[in-house]
Every structure is written in C-alpha cells, then in structure tokens.
Amino acid sequence: MCFTTVSMNYDNAACQSVLHRIRTQRPFVYGLTNYVAATLSANVLLAAGAAPAIGAAPGWATGFGGHAGAMWINAAGLINCTAQDMHDAVTAAQGNGVPWVLDPVAMGAGVSQYDAIIRDLASGGPAAIRGNASEVMALAGGSATAKGVETTASITQALPLARELASSRGVIVAISGPEDHILAPDGRHVTVPGGDPMLTMVTGMGCALGGLVAACLAVTPTGPDRLVAVAAAHALYARAAEIAARSAQGTASFATGFVDALSRLQQTAGPGASG
C-alpha cells in the first residue's frame, strides 16, 4: 500500500466548506458520552452549528441512534449509561446507515472488562475512531498502557498500528496529539498542525472533539470525502484553540474562549471564506 501524506489546517478551503455545511444544514448529532464532558460537548456542537442530543433516556439509543445525521460514542459514557445502551445505539445506527464515531477513552489502562466492551463496540462498523496514541494502540492490539485517560505513548509509536487498524477495519483512524494524524483505509494520511497545549488541561476537550467529528461526518457523503471531514474537525479545533489562547488568563478562560472562537469561525461567511 502506498502512503500519501498531506497537511491540512483551517485555511484549507475544504475544511471551511465542511464548516459551512454544518452551519447551513444544522445536522442532528446524537451522543453517548460521560457526564464530565457532556456540557462542553453540547456547547462545542452548538458553536459549530449542529443540533446535539446527549444521553440515554428511555428510547433515545434506538430512536436517536437510528435517525440522527451522525452519532458518537465516548466509551467513558459507561459511567452514566450501560453497555446495552451503547450496543442499541450502534445497532440502530448500522441499520439506518448513520455514520458514527468511537472514542475509546482510557482503552489500555489496565481494566480488561472495560476494554472488552470497547472492542465489542469497535466491531460495530464505526466510520471513524478517534483517540490518543495509547488508546489507538491498545484498540489495535498493541501493548501500550495508558495512565488513566492520558496517553503514555507517542504518535510515532502509534502510527504503524493505527495504519493497520484503519486498513483491517476499513475505518478512518484519528490520533490526537501535538500534531493530529488522520489515516484512511486506503493509505491516505492527513496531518493537522497547530492547536494549543491548554487543550490538554481542560476536562472533556478530547471527548467533545469526538462529537465535532460526528458533526463533520453528518454533512459529508460516504466515500473518500470522509477523510477530509474528520481532518476538518481537528483543524477547526486547532484554530479555535489558537484564537482562545491569545487572550486566555488560564485554563478556565481558555475553555470559554475556545467555545467563543469556534462559534465565530466563518459565522456568516460562505464556503472558502476565512473566519
């Protein structure tokens, strides 16, 4: 397989086109995530222009999972919903052609029962898997161990296993880090530079990124364009973080500034215009 690597940031017209489609189409995005990250995830999706619903109220997993524009499952959502809720949502999404994103939070941290549930979910045909280096390595069958929800591995270590995971599962794999890496099953590879270290200091930032990836997939047809959609979510995140960091007094003001910055990107502009 021939690996082709390109770089993308927010200034790329394809990235801005994805954001424009979210703002104009306002896709319904359903998520099962943990209560720590739920509010930030909803605010991030609203800031981008999507319409979120989060949680496992009676009937939501099958009803929303089957009728959303896209869905994301954050494995740490098991602290406030059940594995059955997640399986029901995946089954509903599969049955109705709804693209969904798996975030294998804390995969490989040494909790075998938890890891087994994530592996089972991963067999349900996600359109994309998004995590840190340790999580992706663990899901791909590597020996990396995470430190709770934090990575102990580098992206360089994770890339070979991530490529194998993308190829063998037919899924887009995104690894978050100082520079994000997004890999397609056909060998294409997009890097997304930028962002800010404070992204790692605010609870739920990675979790909310999974929701934004789902929003980008919701407005992108099936096929090769989905790699661009997943990369666009990371590029939007990086640019909003850079803007927020300019005036942040600390991590709390950074979090608020991040949502503000995301909401103002290309707020009234058409595709291809800068935000």
PDB file of C-alpha atoms in Angstrom:
ATOM      1  CA  MET A   1       0.000   0.000   0.000  1.00  0.00           C
ATOM      2  CA  CYS A   2       1.279   3.458  -0.906  1.00  0.00           C
ATOM      3  CA  PHE A   3       1.026   6.022   1.884  1.00  0.00           C
ATOM      4  CA  THR A   4       0.232   9.590   0.808  1.00  0.00           C
ATOM      5  CA  THR A   5       0.559  12.286   3.469  1.00  0.00           C
ATOM      6  CA  VAL A   6      -0.784  15.832   3.213  1.00  0.00           C
ATOM      7  CA  SER A   7      -1.260  18.609   5.764  1.00  0.00           C
ATOM      8  CA  MET A   8      -4.489  20.474   6.464  1.00  0.00           C
ATOM      9  CA  ASN A   9      -5.365  23.499   8.578  1.00  0.00           C
ATOM     10  CA  TYR A  10      -8.386  25.751   8.904  1.00  0.00           C
ATOM     11  CA  ASP A  11      -7.297  27.903   5.952  1.00  0.00           C
ATOM     12  CA  ASN A  12      -7.843  24.950   3.621  1.00  0.00           C
ATOM     13  CA  ALA A  13     -10.959  25.582   1.506  1.00  0.00           C
ATOM     14  CA  ALA A  14     -12.157  22.003   2.011  1.00  0.00           C
ATOM     15  CA  CYS A  15     -12.118  22.477   5.781  1.00  0.00           C
ATOM     16  CA  GLN A  16     -14.092  25.684   5.565  1.00  0.00           C
ATOM     17  CA  SER A  17     -16.572  24.022   3.222  1.00  0.00           C
ATOM     18  CA  VAL A  18     -17.286  21.365   5.861  1.00  0.00           C
ATOM     19  CA  LEU A  19     -17.953  24.044   8.484  1.00  0.00           C
ATOM     20  CA  HIS A  20     -20.195  25.934   6.058  1.00  0.00           C
ATOM     21  CA  ARG A  21     -22.278  22.793   5.510  1.00  0.00           C
ATOM     22  CA  ILE A  22     -22.682  22.293   9.253  1.00  0.00           C
ATOM     23  CA  ARG A  23     -23.815  25.886   9.706  1.00  0.00           C
ATOM     24  CA  THR A  24     -26.313  25.707   6.848  1.00  0.00           C
ATOM     25  CA  GLN A  25     -27.617  22.154   7.344  1.00  0.00           C
ATOM     26  CA  ARG A  26     -27.609  22.140  11.176  1.00  0.00           C
ATOM     27  CA  PRO A  27     -27.361  18.335  11.427  1.00  0.00           C
ATOM     28  CA  PHE A  28     -28.822  16.462  14.377  1.00  0.00           C
ATOM     29  CA  VAL A  29     -25.917  14.778  16.192  1.00  0.00           C
ATOM     30  CA  TYR A  30     -26.585  12.219  18.915  1.00  0.00           C
ATOM     31  CA  GLY A  31     -24.037  11.235  21.529  1.00  0.00           C
ATOM     32  CA  LEU A  32     -23.473   8.891  24.414  1.00  0.00           C
ATOM     33  CA  THR A  33     -20.730  10.444  26.491  1.00  0.00           C
ATOM     34  CA  ASN A  34     -19.740  10.829  30.119  1.00  0.00           C
ATOM     35  CA  TYR A  35     -21.343  13.394  32.398  1.00  0.00           C
ATOM     36  CA  VAL A  36     -17.976  15.137  32.897  1.00  0.00           C
ATOM     37  CA  ALA A  37     -17.820  16.064  29.203  1.00  0.00           C
ATOM     38  CA  ALA A  38     -21.490  16.326  28.239  1.00  0.00           C
ATOM     39  CA  THR A  39     -21.943  20.081  28.694  1.00  0.00           C
ATOM     40  CA  LEU A  40     -18.753  21.025  26.865  1.00  0.00           C
ATOM     41  CA  SER A  41     -19.576  18.558  24.070  1.00  0.00           C
ATOM     42  CA  ALA A  42     -23.029  20.069  23.585  1.00  0.00           C
ATOM     43  CA  ASN A  43     -21.629  23.609  23.599  1.00  0.00           C
ATOM     44  CA  VAL A  44     -18.950  22.714  21.054  1.00  0.00           C
ATOM     45  CA  LEU A  45     -21.560  21.227  18.726  1.00  0.00           C
ATOM     46  CA  LEU A  46     -23.849  24.225  19.124  1.00  0.00           C
ATOM     47  CA  ALA A  47     -20.926  26.577  18.476  1.00  0.00           C
ATOM     48  CA  ALA A  48     -20.199  24.768  15.212  1.00  0.00           C
ATOM     49  CA  GLY A  49     -23.845  24.969  14.166  1.00  0.00           C
ATOM     50  CA  ALA A  50     -25.017  21.409  14.855  1.00  0.00           C
ATOM     51  CA  ALA A  51     -28.044  20.337  16.910  1.00  0.00           C
ATOM     52  CA  PRO A  52     -26.936  17.926  19.664  1.00  0.00           C
ATOM     53  CA  ALA A  53     -28.741  15.495  21.922  1.00  0.00           C
ATOM     54  CA  ILE A  54     -26.777  13.618  24.577  1.00  0.00           C
ATOM     55  CA  GLY A  55     -27.731  10.782  26.887  1.00  0.00           C
ATOM     56  CA  ALA A  56     -29.599   7.517  27.214  1.00  0.00           C
ATOM     57  CA  ALA A  57     -33.121   8.485  28.220  1.00  0.00           C
ATOM     58  CA  PRO A  58     -35.657   5.688  27.541  1.00  0.00           C
ATOM     59  CA  GLY A  59     -35.839   5.029  23.814  1.00  0.00           C
ATOM     60  CA  TRP A  60     -33.140   7.518  22.853  1.00  0.00           C
ATOM     61  CA  ALA A  61     -30.451   4.967  21.971  1.00  0.00           C
ATOM     62  CA  THR A  62     -32.581   3.280  19.311  1.00  0.00           C
ATOM     63  CA  GLY A  63     -34.701   6.281  18.312  1.00  0.00           C
ATOM     64  CA  PHE A  64     -31.979   8.902  18.079  1.00  0.00           C
ATOM     65  CA  GLY A  65     -29.236   6.448  17.123  1.00  0.00           C
ATOM     66  CA  GLY A  66     -31.197   5.430  14.053  1.00  0.00           C
ATOM     67  CA  HIS A  67     -32.362   8.857  12.935  1.00  0.00           C
ATOM     68  CA  ALA A  68     -29.514  11.261  13.701  1.00  0.00           C
ATOM     69  CA  GLY A  69     -27.346  12.706  10.974  1.00  0.00           C
ATOM     70  CA  ALA A  70     -24.409  11.138  12.818  1.00  0.00           C
ATOM     71  CA  MET A  71     -23.610   9.757  16.265  1.00  0.00           C
ATOM     72  CA  TRP A  72     -20.635   9.446  18.556  1.00  0.00           C
ATOM     73  CA  ILE A  73     -19.964   7.075  21.406  1.00  0.00           C
ATOM     74  CA  ASN A  74     -17.487   8.019  24.094  1.00  0.00           C
ATOM     75  CA  ALA A  75     -16.565   4.842  25.946  1.00  0.00           C
ATOM     76  CA  ALA A  76     -16.280   6.717  29.255  1.00  0.00           C
ATOM     77  CA  GLY A  77     -20.022   7.216  28.921  1.00  0.00           C
ATOM     78  CA  LEU A  78     -20.209   3.816  30.622  1.00  0.00           C
ATOM     79  CA  ILE A  79     -20.002   5.711  33.911  1.00  0.00           C
ATOM     80  CA  ASN A  80     -23.521   7.023  33.336  1.00  0.00           C
ATOM     81  CA  CYS A  81     -25.151   4.715  30.782  1.00  0.00           C
ATOM     82  CA  THR A  82     -24.989   0.983  30.134  1.00  0.00           C
ATOM     83  CA  ALA A  83     -23.139  -1.136  27.616  1.00  0.00           C
ATOM     84  CA  GLN A  84     -26.573  -2.206  26.357  1.00  0.00           C
ATOM     85  CA  ASP A  85     -27.448   1.432  25.670  1.00  0.00           C
ATOM     86  CA  MET A  86     -24.318   1.730  23.543  1.00  0.00           C
ATOM     87  CA  HIS A  87     -24.978  -1.520  21.706  1.00  0.00           C
ATOM     88  CA  ASP A  88     -28.566  -0.482  20.997  1.00  0.00           C
ATOM     89  CA  ALA A  89     -27.388   2.842  19.594  1.00  0.00           C
ATOM     90  CA  VAL A  90     -24.772   1.166  17.379  1.00  0.00           C
ATOM     91  CA  THR A  91     -27.296  -1.382  16.094  1.00  0.00           C
ATOM     92  CA  ALA A  92     -29.772   1.383  15.274  1.00  0.00           C
ATOM     93  CA  ALA A  93     -27.100   3.438  13.514  1.00  0.00           C
ATOM     94  CA  GLN A  94     -25.918   0.444  11.496  1.00  0.00           C
ATOM     95  CA  GLY A  95     -29.447  -0.423  10.472  1.00  0.00           C
ATOM     96  CA  ASN A  96     -30.153   3.064   9.175  1.00  0.00           C
ATOM     97  CA  GLY A  97     -26.817   3.975   7.610  1.00  0.00           C
ATOM     98  CA  VAL A  98     -25.969   6.565  10.270  1.00  0.00           C
ATOM     99  CA  PRO A  99     -22.199   7.201  10.460  1.00  0.00           C
ATOM    100  CA  TRP A 100     -20.841   7.017  13.979  1.00  0.00           C
ATOM    101  CA  VAL A 101     -17.622   7.771  15.805  1.00  0.00           C
ATOM    102  CA  LEU A 102     -15.990   5.693  18.539  1.00  0.00           C
ATOM    103  CA  ASP A 103     -13.821   7.388  21.159  1.00  0.00           C
ATOM    104  CA  PRO A 104     -12.088   4.584  23.116  1.00  0.00           C
ATOM    105  CA  VAL A 105     -11.369   6.690  26.211  1.00  0.00           C
ATOM    106  CA  ALA A 106      -8.927   5.010  28.653  1.00  0.00           C
ATOM    107  CA  MET A 107      -8.564   1.940  26.459  1.00  0.00           C
ATOM    108  CA  GLY A 108      -5.443   0.082  27.523  1.00  0.00           C
ATOM    109  CA  ALA A 109      -5.340   1.498  31.054  1.00  0.00           C
ATOM    110  CA  GLY A 110      -5.410  -1.987  32.560  1.00  0.00           C
ATOM    111  CA  VAL A 111      -9.155  -2.587  33.039  1.00  0.00           C
ATOM    112  CA  SER A 112      -9.827  -5.695  30.966  1.00  0.00           C
ATOM    113  CA  GLN A 113     -13.610  -5.794  31.429  1.00  0.00           C
ATOM    114  CA  TYR A 114     -13.906  -2.206  30.208  1.00  0.00           C
ATOM    115  CA  ASP A 115     -11.537  -2.827  27.286  1.00  0.00           C
ATOM    116  CA  ALA A 116     -13.608  -5.841  26.195  1.00  0.00           C
ATOM    117  CA  ILE A 117     -16.715  -3.674  25.873  1.00  0.00           C
ATOM    118  CA  ILE A 118     -14.835  -1.189  23.699  1.00  0.00           C
ATOM    119  CA  ARG A 119     -13.519  -3.963  21.470  1.00  0.00           C
ATOM    120  CA  ASP A 120     -17.060  -5.246  21.043  1.00  0.00           C
ATOM    121  CA  LEU A 121     -18.303  -1.769  20.132  1.00  0.00           C
ATOM    122  CA  ALA A 122     -15.471  -1.346  17.626  1.00  0.00           C
ATOM    123  CA  SER A 123     -16.770  -4.395  15.739  1.00  0.00           C
ATOM    124  CA  GLY A 124     -19.973  -2.468  15.038  1.00  0.00           C
ATOM    125  CA  GLY A 125     -18.672  -0.612  12.000  1.00  0.00           C
ATOM    126  CA  PRO A 126     -17.752   2.898  13.135  1.00  0.00           C
ATOM    127  CA  ALA A 127     -16.993   5.380  10.372  1.00  0.00           C
ATOM    128  CA  ALA A 128     -14.157   6.813  12.452  1.00  0.00           C
ATOM    129  CA  ILE A 129     -12.198   6.025  15.604  1.00  0.00           C
ATOM    130  CA  ARG A 130     -10.669   8.971  17.459  1.00  0.00           C
ATOM    131  CA  GLY A 131      -8.356   8.735  20.444  1.00  0.00           C
ATOM    132  CA  ASN A 132      -4.916   9.429  21.834  1.00  0.00           C
ATOM    133  CA  ALA A 133      -1.859   7.353  20.951  1.00  0.00           C
ATOM    134  CA  SER A 134      -2.186   4.859  23.825  1.00  0.00           C
ATOM    135  CA  GLU A 135      -5.898   4.295  23.209  1.00  0.00           C
ATOM    136  CA  VAL A 136      -5.440   3.689  19.495  1.00  0.00           C
ATOM    137  CA  MET A 137      -2.500   1.346  20.075  1.00  0.00           C
ATOM    138  CA  ALA A 138      -4.456  -0.665  22.630  1.00  0.00           C
ATOM    139  CA  LEU A 139      -7.501  -0.957  20.375  1.00  0.00           C
ATOM    140  CA  ALA A 140      -5.260  -2.073  17.522  1.00  0.00           C
ATOM    141  CA  GLY A 141      -3.858  -4.856  19.695  1.00  0.00           C
ATOM    142  CA  GLY A 142      -0.662  -3.153  20.811  1.00  0.00           C
ATOM    143  CA  SER A 143       0.875  -3.316  24.256  1.00  0.00           C
ATOM    144  CA  ALA A 144       0.710   0.387  25.126  1.00  0.00           C
ATOM    145  CA  THR A 145      -0.769   1.152  28.520  1.00  0.00           C
ATOM    146  CA  ALA A 146      -2.480   4.419  29.282  1.00  0.00           C
ATOM    147  CA  LYS A 147      -2.208   6.341  32.532  1.00  0.00           C
ATOM    148  CA  GLY A 148      -5.922   6.557  33.222  1.00  0.00           C
ATOM    149  CA  VAL A 149      -7.281   8.701  30.390  1.00  0.00           C
ATOM    150  CA  GLU A 150      -3.830  10.110  29.491  1.00  0.00           C
ATOM    151  CA  THR A 151      -1.511   8.674  26.866  1.00  0.00           C
ATOM    152  CA  THR A 152       1.862   7.183  27.730  1.00  0.00           C
ATOM    153  CA  ALA A 153       2.759   6.553  24.077  1.00  0.00           C
ATOM    154  CA  SER A 154       3.840   8.860  21.284  1.00  0.00           C
ATOM    155  CA  ILE A 155       2.148   9.276  17.935  1.00  0.00           C
ATOM    156  CA  THR A 156       5.282   7.898  16.279  1.00  0.00           C
ATOM    157  CA  GLN A 157       4.806   4.678  18.238  1.00  0.00           C
ATOM    158  CA  ALA A 158       1.106   4.540  17.413  1.00  0.00           C
ATOM    159  CA  LEU A 159       1.210   5.198  13.662  1.00  0.00           C
ATOM    160  CA  PRO A 160       2.101   1.674  12.415  1.00  0.00           C
ATOM    161  CA  LEU A 161      -0.670   0.087  14.467  1.00  0.00           C
ATOM    162  CA  ALA A 162      -3.087   2.856  13.530  1.00  0.00           C
ATOM    163  CA  ARG A 163      -2.445   2.200   9.835  1.00  0.00           C
ATOM    164  CA  GLU A 164      -3.104  -1.486  10.365  1.00  0.00           C
ATOM    165  CA  LEU A 165      -6.298  -0.728  12.295  1.00  0.00           C
ATOM    166  CA  ALA A 166      -7.551   1.582   9.535  1.00  0.00           C
ATOM    167  CA  SER A 167      -6.765  -0.942   6.824  1.00  0.00           C
ATOM    168  CA  SER A 168      -8.073  -4.064   8.554  1.00  0.00           C
ATOM    169  CA  ARG A 169     -11.302  -2.480   9.838  1.00  0.00           C
ATOM    170  CA  GLY A 170     -11.986  -0.195   6.884  1.00  0.00           C
ATOM    171  CA  VAL A 171     -12.254   2.750   9.262  1.00  0.00           C
ATOM    172  CA  ILE A 172     -10.752   6.240   9.492  1.00  0.00           C
ATOM    173  CA  VAL A 173      -8.429   6.443  12.499  1.00  0.00           C
ATOM    174  CA  ALA A 174      -7.580   9.788  14.090  1.00  0.00           C
ATOM    175  CA  ILE A 175      -4.827  10.199  16.683  1.00  0.00           C
ATOM    176  CA  SER A 176      -4.804  13.404  18.718  1.00  0.00           C
ATOM    177  CA  GLY A 177      -1.558  14.905  19.919  1.00  0.00           C
ATOM    178  CA  PRO A 178       0.759  17.900  19.461  1.00  0.00           C
ATOM    179  CA  GLU A 179       0.090  17.300  15.762  1.00  0.00           C
ATOM    180  CA  ASP A 180      -3.017  15.299  14.876  1.00  0.00           C
ATOM    181  CA  HIS A 181      -2.816  12.403  12.436  1.00  0.00           C
ATOM    182  CA  ILE A 182      -5.793  11.061  10.481  1.00  0.00           C
ATOM    183  CA  LEU A 183      -5.446   7.855   8.472  1.00  0.00           C
ATOM    184  CA  ALA A 184      -7.748   6.335   5.857  1.00  0.00           C
ATOM    185  CA  PRO A 185      -8.083   2.621   4.999  1.00  0.00           C
ATOM    186  CA  ASP A 186      -6.622   3.267   1.540  1.00  0.00           C
ATOM    187  CA  GLY A 187      -3.334   4.611   2.941  1.00  0.00           C
ATOM    188  CA  ARG A 188      -4.029   8.341   2.725  1.00  0.00           C
ATOM    189  CA  HIS A 189      -2.715  10.266   5.718  1.00  0.00           C
ATOM    190  CA  VAL A 190      -3.587  13.815   6.792  1.00  0.00           C
ATOM    191  CA  THR A 191      -1.680  15.727   9.446  1.00  0.00           C
ATOM    192  CA  VAL A 192      -3.230  18.694  11.256  1.00  0.00           C
ATOM    193  CA  PRO A 193      -0.751  21.062  12.941  1.00  0.00           C
ATOM    194  CA  GLY A 194      -1.469  23.800  15.454  1.00  0.00           C
ATOM    195  CA  GLY A 195      -3.718  23.934  18.482  1.00  0.00           C
ATOM    196  CA  ASP A 196      -2.501  24.820  21.952  1.00  0.00           C
ATOM    197  CA  PRO A 197      -1.226  22.827  24.972  1.00  0.00           C
ATOM    198  CA  MET A 198      -4.129  24.132  27.074  1.00  0.00           C
ATOM    199  CA  LEU A 199      -6.386  21.744  25.168  1.00  0.00           C
ATOM    200  CA  THR A 200      -4.903  19.019  27.375  1.00  0.00           C
ATOM    201  CA  MET A 201      -5.666  20.952  30.572  1.00  0.00           C
ATOM    202  CA  VAL A 202      -9.452  21.283  30.232  1.00  0.00           C
ATOM    203  CA  THR A 203     -11.648  18.320  31.085  1.00  0.00           C
ATOM    204  CA  GLY A 204     -13.667  17.000  28.179  1.00  0.00           C
ATOM    205  CA  MET A 205     -11.838  18.659  25.297  1.00  0.00           C
ATOM    206  CA  GLY A 206     -10.925  15.364  23.645  1.00  0.00           C
ATOM    207  CA  CYS A 207     -14.372  13.956  24.317  1.00  0.00           C
ATOM    208  CA  ALA A 208     -16.032  16.967  22.695  1.00  0.00           C
ATOM    209  CA  LEU A 209     -13.804  16.562  19.639  1.00  0.00           C
ATOM    210  CA  GLY A 210     -15.469  13.208  19.008  1.00  0.00           C
ATOM    211  CA  GLY A 211     -18.804  14.997  18.785  1.00  0.00           C
ATOM    212  CA  LEU A 212     -17.420  17.533  16.322  1.00  0.00           C
ATOM    213  CA  VAL A 213     -16.019  14.712  14.173  1.00  0.00           C
ATOM    214  CA  ALA A 214     -19.542  13.261  14.082  1.00  0.00           C
ATOM    215  CA  ALA A 215     -20.981  16.629  13.024  1.00  0.00           C
ATOM    216  CA  CYS A 216     -18.496  16.840  10.163  1.00  0.00           C
ATOM    217  CA  LEU A 217     -19.395  13.317   9.038  1.00  0.00           C
ATOM    218  CA  ALA A 218     -23.106  14.158   9.188  1.00  0.00           C
ATOM    219  CA  VAL A 219     -22.722  16.662   6.351  1.00  0.00           C
ATOM    220  CA  THR A 220     -20.315  14.572   4.256  1.00  0.00           C
ATOM    221  CA  PRO A 221     -21.428  11.861   1.821  1.00  0.00           C
ATOM    222  CA  THR A 222     -19.974   8.396   2.071  1.00  0.00           C
ATOM    223  CA  GLY A 223     -16.706   7.840   0.266  1.00  0.00           C
ATOM    224  CA  PRO A 224     -13.255   9.421   0.203  1.00  0.00           C
ATOM    225  CA  ASP A 225     -14.503  12.828   1.360  1.00  0.00           C
ATOM    226  CA  ARG A 226     -14.943  11.450   4.873  1.00  0.00           C
ATOM    227  CA  LEU A 227     -11.198  11.585   5.479  1.00  0.00           C
ATOM    228  CA  VAL A 228     -11.383  15.322   4.781  1.00  0.00           C
ATOM    229  CA  ALA A 229     -14.372  15.645   7.126  1.00  0.00           C
ATOM    230  CA  VAL A 230     -12.541  14.007  10.028  1.00  0.00           C
ATOM    231  CA  ALA A 231      -9.437  16.091   9.373  1.00  0.00           C
ATOM    232  CA  ALA A 232     -11.581  19.230   9.176  1.00  0.00           C
ATOM    233  CA  ALA A 233     -12.914  18.636  12.692  1.00  0.00           C
ATOM    234  CA  HIS A 234      -9.356  18.560  14.004  1.00  0.00           C
ATOM    235  CA  ALA A 235      -8.392  21.665  12.001  1.00  0.00           C
ATOM    236  CA  LEU A 236     -11.386  23.598  13.362  1.00  0.00           C
ATOM    237  CA  TYR A 237     -10.383  22.563  16.866  1.00  0.00           C
ATOM    238  CA  ALA A 238      -6.795  23.643  16.342  1.00  0.00           C
ATOM    239  CA  ARG A 239      -7.720  27.084  15.021  1.00  0.00           C
ATOM    240  CA  ALA A 240     -10.267  27.751  17.793  1.00  0.00           C
ATOM    241  CA  ALA A 241      -7.636  26.763  20.372  1.00  0.00           C
ATOM    242  CA  GLU A 242      -5.074  29.113  18.862  1.00  0.00           C
ATOM    243  CA  ILE A 243      -7.518  32.015  18.945  1.00  0.00           C
ATOM    244  CA  ALA A 244      -8.619  31.265  22.509  1.00  0.00           C
ATOM    245  CA  ALA A 245      -5.045  31.024  23.765  1.00  0.00           C
ATOM    246  CA  ARG A 246      -4.237  34.571  22.656  1.00  0.00           C
ATOM    247  CA  SER A 247      -6.383  36.148  25.365  1.00  0.00           C
ATOM    248  CA  ALA A 248      -6.732  33.352  27.928  1.00  0.00           C
ATOM    249  CA  GLN A 249      -5.770  34.179  31.512  1.00  0.00           C
ATOM    250  CA  GLY A 250      -5.709  30.496  32.401  1.00  0.00           C
ATOM    251  CA  THR A 251      -7.433  27.236  31.607  1.00  0.00           C
ATOM    252  CA  ALA A 252     -10.935  28.327  32.645  1.00  0.00           C
ATOM    253  CA  SER A 253     -10.944  31.415  30.423  1.00  0.00           C
ATOM    254  CA  PHE A 254      -9.341  29.311  27.683  1.00  0.00           C
ATOM    255  CA  ALA A 255     -12.297  26.908  27.761  1.00  0.00           C
ATOM    256  CA  THR A 256     -14.800  29.752  27.459  1.00  0.00           C
ATOM    257  CA  GLY A 257     -12.715  31.450  24.796  1.00  0.00           C
ATOM    258  CA  PHE A 258     -12.461  28.218  22.857  1.00  0.00           C
ATOM    259  CA  VAL A 259     -16.242  27.868  22.529  1.00  0.00           C
ATOM    260  CA  ASP A 260     -16.481  31.570  21.641  1.00  0.00           C
ATOM    261  CA  ALA A 261     -13.797  31.225  18.983  1.00  0.00           C
ATOM    262  CA  LEU A 262     -15.406  28.151  17.461  1.00  0.00           C
ATOM    263  CA  SER A 263     -18.762  29.912  17.314  1.00  0.00           C
ATOM    264  CA  ARG A 264     -17.216  32.835  15.432  1.00  0.00           C
ATOM    265  CA  LEU A 265     -15.309  30.854  12.811  1.00  0.00           C
ATOM    266  CA  GLN A 266     -16.913  31.611   9.451  1.00  0.00           C
ATOM    267  CA  GLN A 267     -20.073  32.613  11.335  1.00  0.00           C
ATOM    268  CA  THR A 268     -21.655  34.423   8.422  1.00  0.00           C
ATOM    269  CA  ALA A 269     -19.223  33.662   5.632  1.00  0.00           C
ATOM    270  CA  GLY A 270     -19.743  31.269   2.776  1.00  0.00           C
ATOM    271  CA  PRO A 271     -17.516  28.336   1.852  1.00  0.00           C
ATOM    272  CA  GLY A 272     -13.929  29.258   1.176  1.00  0.00           C
ATOM    273  CA  ALA A 273     -14.055  32.473   3.210  1.00  0.00           C
ATOM    274  CA  SER A 274     -11.752  32.896   6.155  1.00  0.00           C
ATOM    275  CA  GLY A 275     -13.129  33.095   9.682  1.00  0.00           C
TER     276      GLY A 275
END
